[in-house]
Amino acid sequence: LASLERRVQECSAQHLEGQSALEQAVRARLDDLREQLREDTRRTMLSVGLLPLPGGFFVGERVRALIDFQSEFGSVKLGDIGIVMGRSTCRDDGRVNIDFPRLVSVNMLPRQLAKEPAGDVLAAASRAAAPSTAALLTAAEDPPPLGAAATA
């Protein structure tokens, strides 16, 4: 009888150890899944424009270029209106990806852009014709968008 009792205690201890290890593994896996879900949700919200991009921009927002830029693929002129397409397509997470009429998919720094009110096309055209000194100074000091050299 004592032997049976000892064996039951051993089995109970092994069962508790196994249950504890399983519980720890399940908790660790749940933590991993929670983190993965958070990241997937953040990416999804970002891709549909629900989270702000660098500079506080949103996908689909209209922006105005504060610099002149030219590459072998096209150009952006001071005052050009573009559409925010999403995060940068390069390694620089501080940039946003913009489509302009004469240059698509260009990665620019937020300080190279200004938010453009929807429907304010005439005001944008007048600003493009007479750029502010601040915009010219900013354009001269900023590094060019990635992928080509800015024009002076």
PDB file of N, CA, C and O in Angstrom, residues 49-98:
ATOM      1  N   GLY A  49      -4.456  53.886 -44.309  1.00  0.00           N
ATOM      2  CA  GLY A  49      -4.456  55.299 -43.951  1.00  0.00           C
ATOM      3  C   GLY A  49      -5.053  55.649 -42.612  1.00  0.00           C
ATOM      4  O   GLY A  49      -5.406  56.795 -42.385  1.00  0.00           O
ATOM      5  N   LEU A  50      -5.185  54.689 -41.714  1.00  0.00           N
ATOM      6  CA  LEU A  50      -5.773  54.972 -40.416  1.00  0.00           C
ATOM      7  C   LEU A  50      -4.754  55.418 -39.377  1.00  0.00           C
ATOM      8  O   LEU A  50      -5.123  55.941 -38.345  1.00  0.00           O
ATOM      9  N   LEU A  51      -3.484  55.200 -39.624  1.00  0.00           N
ATOM     10  CA  LEU A  51      -2.430  55.661 -38.727  1.00  0.00           C
ATOM     11  C   LEU A  51      -1.582  56.683 -39.467  1.00  0.00           C
ATOM     12  O   LEU A  51      -1.333  56.539 -40.661  1.00  0.00           O
ATOM     13  N   PRO A  52      -1.128  57.712 -38.768  1.00  0.00           N
ATOM     14  CA  PRO A  52      -0.310  58.714 -39.459  1.00  0.00           C
ATOM     15  C   PRO A  52       1.065  58.167 -39.827  1.00  0.00           C
ATOM     16  O   PRO A  52       1.631  57.333 -39.133  1.00  0.00           O
ATOM     17  N   LEU A  53       1.566  58.674 -40.930  1.00  0.00           N
ATOM     18  CA  LEU A  53       2.910  58.366 -41.401  1.00  0.00           C
ATOM     19  C   LEU A  53       3.863  59.406 -40.821  1.00  0.00           C
ATOM     20  O   LEU A  53       3.427  60.353 -40.163  1.00  0.00           O
ATOM     21  N   PRO A  54       5.166  59.273 -41.071  1.00  0.00           N
ATOM     22  CA  PRO A  54       6.090  60.313 -40.622  1.00  0.00           C
ATOM     23  C   PRO A  54       5.607  61.701 -41.073  1.00  0.00           C
ATOM     24  O   PRO A  54       5.088  61.863 -42.177  1.00  0.00           O
ATOM     25  N   GLY A  55       5.741  62.674 -40.196  1.00  0.00           N
ATOM     26  CA  GLY A  55       5.303  64.028 -40.496  1.00  0.00           C
ATOM     27  C   GLY A  55       3.816  64.237 -40.273  1.00  0.00           C
ATOM     28  O   GLY A  55       3.284  65.310 -40.544  1.00  0.00           O
ATOM     29  N   GLY A  56       3.099  63.197 -39.801  1.00  0.00           N
ATOM     30  CA  GLY A  56       1.671  63.317 -39.570  1.00  0.00           C
ATOM     31  C   GLY A  56       0.824  63.185 -40.825  1.00  0.00           C
ATOM     32  O   GLY A  56      -0.363  63.489 -40.819  1.00  0.00           O
ATOM     33  N   PHE A  57       1.427  62.721 -41.927  1.00  0.00           N
ATOM     34  CA  PHE A  57       0.690  62.547 -43.178  1.00  0.00           C
ATOM     35  C   PHE A  57      -0.128  61.259 -43.130  1.00  0.00           C
ATOM     36  O   PHE A  57       0.186  60.345 -42.382  1.00  0.00           O
ATOM     37  N   PHE A  58      -1.164  61.205 -43.982  1.00  0.00           N
ATOM     38  CA  PHE A  58      -2.006  60.024 -44.106  1.00  0.00           C
ATOM     39  C   PHE A  58      -2.043  59.577 -45.558  1.00  0.00           C
ATOM     40  O   PHE A  58      -1.926  60.396 -46.470  1.00  0.00           O
ATOM     41  N   VAL A  59      -2.217  58.277 -45.763  1.00  0.00           N
ATOM     42  CA  VAL A  59      -2.357  57.738 -47.117  1.00  0.00           C
ATOM     43  C   VAL A  59      -3.534  58.436 -47.796  1.00  0.00           C
ATOM     44  O   VAL A  59      -4.597  58.604 -47.204  1.00  0.00           O
ATOM     45  N   GLY A  60      -3.303  58.858 -49.046  1.00  0.00           N
ATOM     46  CA  GLY A  60      -4.346  59.522 -49.821  1.00  0.00           C
ATOM     47  C   GLY A  60      -4.376  61.029 -49.668  1.00  0.00           C
ATOM     48  O   GLY A  60      -5.091  61.710 -50.398  1.00  0.00           O
ATOM     49  N   GLU A  61      -3.601  61.560 -48.738  1.00  0.00           N
ATOM     50  CA  GLU A  61      -3.592  63.005 -48.502  1.00  0.00           C
ATOM     51  C   GLU A  61      -2.851  63.740 -49.619  1.00  0.00           C
ATOM     52  O   GLU A  61      -1.869  63.246 -50.165  1.00  0.00           O
ATOM     53  N   ARG A  62      -3.342  64.928 -49.951  1.00  0.00           N
ATOM     54  CA  ARG A  62      -2.683  65.770 -50.955  1.00  0.00           C
ATOM     55  C   ARG A  62      -1.574  66.569 -50.273  1.00  0.00           C
ATOM     56  O   ARG A  62      -1.772  67.102 -49.184  1.00  0.00           O
ATOM     57  N   VAL A  63      -0.411  66.640 -50.926  1.00  0.00           N
ATOM     58  CA  VAL A  63       0.727  67.385 -50.401  1.00  0.00           C
ATOM     59  C   VAL A  63       1.310  68.272 -51.495  1.00  0.00           C
ATOM     60  O   VAL A  63       1.119  68.023 -52.685  1.00  0.00           O
ATOM     61  N   ARG A  64       2.032  69.298 -51.074  1.00  0.00           N
ATOM     62  CA  ARG A  64       2.694  70.223 -51.986  1.00  0.00           C
ATOM     63  C   ARG A  64       4.207  70.099 -51.783  1.00  0.00           C
ATOM     64  O   ARG A  64       4.684  70.078 -50.650  1.00  0.00           O
ATOM     65  N   ALA A  65       4.947  70.011 -52.876  1.00  0.00           N
ATOM     66  CA  ALA A  65       6.411  69.896 -52.810  1.00  0.00           C
ATOM     67  C   ALA A  65       7.019  71.231 -52.395  1.00  0.00           C
ATOM     68  O   ALA A  65       6.635  72.283 -52.908  1.00  0.00           O
ATOM     69  N   LEU A  66       7.969  71.185 -51.485  1.00  0.00           N
ATOM     70  CA  LEU A  66       8.692  72.375 -51.050  1.00  0.00           C
ATOM     71  C   LEU A  66      10.092  72.433 -51.651  1.00  0.00           C
ATOM     72  O   LEU A  66      10.893  73.278 -51.257  1.00  0.00           O
ATOM     73  N   ILE A  67      10.373  71.510 -52.566  1.00  0.00           N
ATOM     74  CA  ILE A  67      11.693  71.474 -53.208  1.00  0.00           C
ATOM     75  C   ILE A  67      11.529  71.196 -54.700  1.00  0.00           C
ATOM     76  O   ILE A  67      10.493  70.732 -55.145  1.00  0.00           O
ATOM     77  N   ASP A  68      12.578  71.510 -55.444  1.00  0.00           N
ATOM     78  CA  ASP A  68      12.707  71.060 -56.827  1.00  0.00           C
ATOM     79  C   ASP A  68      13.538  69.788 -56.784  1.00  0.00           C
ATOM     80  O   ASP A  68      14.519  69.701 -56.036  1.00  0.00           O
ATOM     81  N   PHE A  69      13.157  68.829 -57.586  1.00  0.00           N
ATOM     82  CA  PHE A  69      13.858  67.549 -57.598  1.00  0.00           C
ATOM     83  C   PHE A  69      13.759  66.953 -58.991  1.00  0.00           C
ATOM     84  O   PHE A  69      12.703  66.991 -59.612  1.00  0.00           O
ATOM     85  N   GLN A  70      14.873  66.423 -59.454  1.00  0.00           N
ATOM     86  CA  GLN A  70      14.864  65.789 -60.768  1.00  0.00           C
ATOM     87  C   GLN A  70      15.659  64.496 -60.701  1.00  0.00           C
ATOM     88  O   GLN A  70      16.694  64.417 -60.040  1.00  0.00           O
ATOM     89  N   SER A  71      15.150  63.494 -61.388  1.00  0.00           N
ATOM     90  CA  SER A  71      15.856  62.215 -61.499  1.00  0.00           C
ATOM     91  C   SER A  71      15.704  61.725 -62.925  1.00  0.00           C
ATOM     92  O   SER A  71      15.010  62.341 -63.731  1.00  0.00           O
ATOM     93  N   GLU A  72      16.318  60.610 -63.214  1.00  0.00           N
ATOM     94  CA  GLU A  72      16.199  60.034 -64.552  1.00  0.00           C
ATOM     95  C   GLU A  72      14.774  59.569 -64.849  1.00  0.00           C
ATOM     96  O   GLU A  72      14.415  59.349 -65.994  1.00  0.00           O
ATOM     97  N   PHE A  73      13.938  59.452 -63.801  1.00  0.00           N
ATOM     98  CA  PHE A  73      12.578  58.949 -63.965  1.00  0.00           C
ATOM     99  C   PHE A  73      11.535  60.055 -64.072  1.00  0.00           C
ATOM    100  O   PHE A  73      10.380  59.788 -64.357  1.00  0.00           O
ATOM    101  N   GLY A  74      11.908  61.298 -63.789  1.00  0.00           N
ATOM    102  CA  GLY A  74      10.974  62.408 -63.847  1.00  0.00           C
ATOM    103  C   GLY A  74      11.408  63.524 -62.925  1.00  0.00           C
ATOM    104  O   GLY A  74      12.549  63.560 -62.465  1.00  0.00           O
ATOM    105  N   SER A  75      10.480  64.429 -62.644  1.00  0.00           N
ATOM    106  CA  SER A  75      10.839  65.571 -61.811  1.00  0.00           C
ATOM    107  C   SER A  75       9.667  66.018 -60.956  1.00  0.00           C
ATOM    108  O   SER A  75       8.513  65.708 -61.226  1.00  0.00           O
ATOM    109  N   VAL A  76      10.034  66.758 -59.911  1.00  0.00           N
ATOM    110  CA  VAL A  76       9.079  67.412 -59.026  1.00  0.00           C
ATOM    111  C   VAL A  76       9.522  68.862 -58.959  1.00  0.00           C
ATOM    112  O   VAL A  76      10.692  69.148 -58.752  1.00  0.00           O
ATOM    113  N   LYS A  77       8.581  69.771 -59.172  1.00  0.00           N
ATOM    114  CA  LYS A  77       8.870  71.204 -59.086  1.00  0.00           C
ATOM    115  C   LYS A  77       8.257  71.760 -57.814  1.00  0.00           C
ATOM    116  O   LYS A  77       7.218  71.270 -57.340  1.00  0.00           O
ATOM    117  N   LEU A  78       8.891  72.782 -57.250  1.00  0.00           N
ATOM    118  CA  LEU A  78       8.392  73.468 -56.085  1.00  0.00           C
ATOM    119  C   LEU A  78       6.931  73.831 -56.318  1.00  0.00           C
ATOM    120  O   LEU A  78       6.597  74.435 -57.334  1.00  0.00           O
ATOM    121  N   GLY A  79       6.060  73.399 -55.430  1.00  0.00           N
ATOM    122  CA  GLY A  79       4.641  73.695 -55.547  1.00  0.00           C
ATOM    123  C   GLY A  79       3.819  72.591 -56.187  1.00  0.00           C
ATOM    124  O   GLY A  79       2.591  72.641 -56.158  1.00  0.00           O
ATOM    125  N   ASP A  80       4.474  71.593 -56.785  1.00  0.00           N
ATOM    126  CA  ASP A  80       3.719  70.485 -57.382  1.00  0.00           C
ATOM    127  C   ASP A  80       2.877  69.794 -56.313  1.00  0.00           C
ATOM    128  O   ASP A  80       3.298  69.633 -55.166  1.00  0.00           O
ATOM    129  N   ILE A  81       1.688  69.363 -56.721  1.00  0.00           N
ATOM    130  CA  ILE A  81       0.782  68.657 -55.818  1.00  0.00           C
ATOM    131  C   ILE A  81       0.920  67.158 -56.067  1.00  0.00           C
ATOM    132  O   ILE A  81       0.921  66.707 -57.211  1.00  0.00           O
ATOM    133  N   GLY A  82       1.072  66.407 -54.968  1.00  0.00           N
ATOM    134  CA  GLY A  82       1.178  64.958 -55.055  1.00  0.00           C
ATOM    135  C   GLY A  82       0.228  64.289 -54.074  1.00  0.00           C
ATOM    136  O   GLY A  82      -0.430  64.956 -53.271  1.00  0.00           O
ATOM    137  N   ILE A  83       0.180  62.980 -54.137  1.00  0.00           N
ATOM    138  CA  ILE A  83      -0.675  62.176 -53.254  1.00  0.00           C
ATOM    139  C   ILE A  83       0.208  61.241 -52.430  1.00  0.00           C
ATOM    140  O   ILE A  83       1.075  60.556 -52.973  1.00  0.00           O
ATOM    141  N   VAL A  84      -0.021  61.223 -51.129  1.00  0.00           N
ATOM    142  CA  VAL A  84       0.716  60.324 -50.237  1.00  0.00           C
ATOM    143  C   VAL A  84       0.246  58.899 -50.503  1.00  0.00           C
ATOM    144  O   VAL A  84      -0.939  58.603 -50.422  1.00  0.00           O
ATOM    145  N   MET A  85       1.207  58.024 -50.838  1.00  0.00           N
ATOM    146  CA  MET A  85       0.882  56.633 -51.154  1.00  0.00           C
ATOM    147  C   MET A  85       1.149  55.689 -49.981  1.00  0.00           C
ATOM    148  O   MET A  85       0.608  54.595 -49.930  1.00  0.00           O
ATOM    149  N   GLY A  86       2.007  56.112 -49.053  1.00  0.00           N
ATOM    150  CA  GLY A  86       2.302  55.257 -47.906  1.00  0.00           C
ATOM    151  C   GLY A  86       3.676  55.526 -47.351  1.00  0.00           C
ATOM    152  O   GLY A  86       4.298  56.548 -47.631  1.00  0.00           O
ATOM    153  N   ARG A  87       4.143  54.579 -46.574  1.00  0.00           N
ATOM    154  CA  ARG A  87       5.497  54.668 -46.007  1.00  0.00           C
ATOM    155  C   ARG A  87       6.534  54.605 -47.114  1.00  0.00           C
ATOM    156  O   ARG A  87       6.254  54.140 -48.219  1.00  0.00           O
ATOM    157  N   SER A  88       7.717  55.029 -46.786  1.00  0.00           N
ATOM    158  CA  SER A  88       8.827  54.967 -47.723  1.00  0.00           C
ATOM    159  C   SER A  88       9.018  53.537 -48.215  1.00  0.00           C
ATOM    160  O   SER A  88       8.848  52.579 -47.464  1.00  0.00           O
ATOM    161  N   THR A  89       9.378  53.396 -49.476  1.00  0.00           N
ATOM    162  CA  THR A  89       9.648  52.076 -50.036  1.00  0.00           C
ATOM    163  C   THR A  89      11.121  51.713 -49.894  1.00  0.00           C
ATOM    164  O   THR A  89      11.552  50.682 -50.376  1.00  0.00           O
ATOM    165  N   CYS A  90      11.887  52.589 -49.237  1.00  0.00           N
ATOM    166  CA  CYS A  90      13.307  52.315 -48.998  1.00  0.00           C
ATOM    167  C   CYS A  90      13.526  52.099 -47.503  1.00  0.00           C
ATOM    168  O   CYS A  90      12.585  52.058 -46.722  1.00  0.00           O
ATOM    169  N   ARG A  91      14.756  52.006 -47.103  1.00  0.00           N
ATOM    170  CA  ARG A  91      15.085  51.705 -45.702  1.00  0.00           C
ATOM    171  C   ARG A  91      14.894  52.891 -44.764  1.00  0.00           C
ATOM    172  O   ARG A  91      14.892  52.724 -43.566  1.00  0.00           O
ATOM    173  N   ASP A  92      14.737  54.093 -45.292  1.00  0.00           N
ATOM    174  CA  ASP A  92      14.598  55.287 -44.462  1.00  0.00           C
ATOM    175  C   ASP A  92      13.149  55.414 -43.999  1.00  0.00           C
ATOM    176  O   ASP A  92      12.285  55.888 -44.735  1.00  0.00           O
ATOM    177  N   ASP A  93      12.878  54.992 -42.767  1.00  0.00           N
ATOM    178  CA  ASP A  93      11.518  55.023 -42.228  1.00  0.00           C
ATOM    179  C   ASP A  93      11.015  56.436 -41.959  1.00  0.00           C
ATOM    180  O   ASP A  93       9.848  56.629 -41.675  1.00  0.00           O
ATOM    181  N   GLY A  94      11.896  57.435 -42.051  1.00  0.00           N
ATOM    182  CA  GLY A  94      11.499  58.814 -41.815  1.00  0.00           C
ATOM    183  C   GLY A  94      10.899  59.478 -43.035  1.00  0.00           C
ATOM    184  O   GLY A  94      10.485  60.631 -42.987  1.00  0.00           O
ATOM    185  N   ARG A  95      10.849  58.782 -44.169  1.00  0.00           N
ATOM    186  CA  ARG A  95      10.323  59.350 -45.411  1.00  0.00           C
ATOM    187  C   ARG A  95       8.935  58.785 -45.704  1.00  0.00           C
ATOM    188  O   ARG A  95       8.545  57.768 -45.160  1.00  0.00           O
ATOM    189  N   VAL A  96       8.214  59.490 -46.585  1.00  0.00           N
ATOM    190  CA  VAL A  96       6.918  59.017 -47.058  1.00  0.00           C
ATOM    191  C   VAL A  96       6.976  58.885 -48.571  1.00  0.00           C
ATOM    192  O   VAL A  96       7.729  59.584 -49.241  1.00  0.00           O
ATOM    193  N   ASN A  97       6.184  57.980 -49.106  1.00  0.00           N
ATOM    194  CA  ASN A  97       6.160  57.730 -50.550  1.00  0.00           C
ATOM    195  C   ASN A  97       5.051  58.559 -51.181  1.00  0.00           C
ATOM    196  O   ASN A  97       3.903  58.501 -50.749  1.00  0.00           O
ATOM    197  N   ILE A  98       5.410  59.330 -52.213  1.00  0.00           N
ATOM    198  CA  ILE A  98       4.489  60.265 -52.854  1.00  0.00           C
ATOM    199  C   ILE A  98       4.439  59.998 -54.347  1.00  0.00           C
ATOM    200  O   ILE A  98       5.455  59.708 -54.971  1.00  0.00           O
TER     201      ILE A  98
END
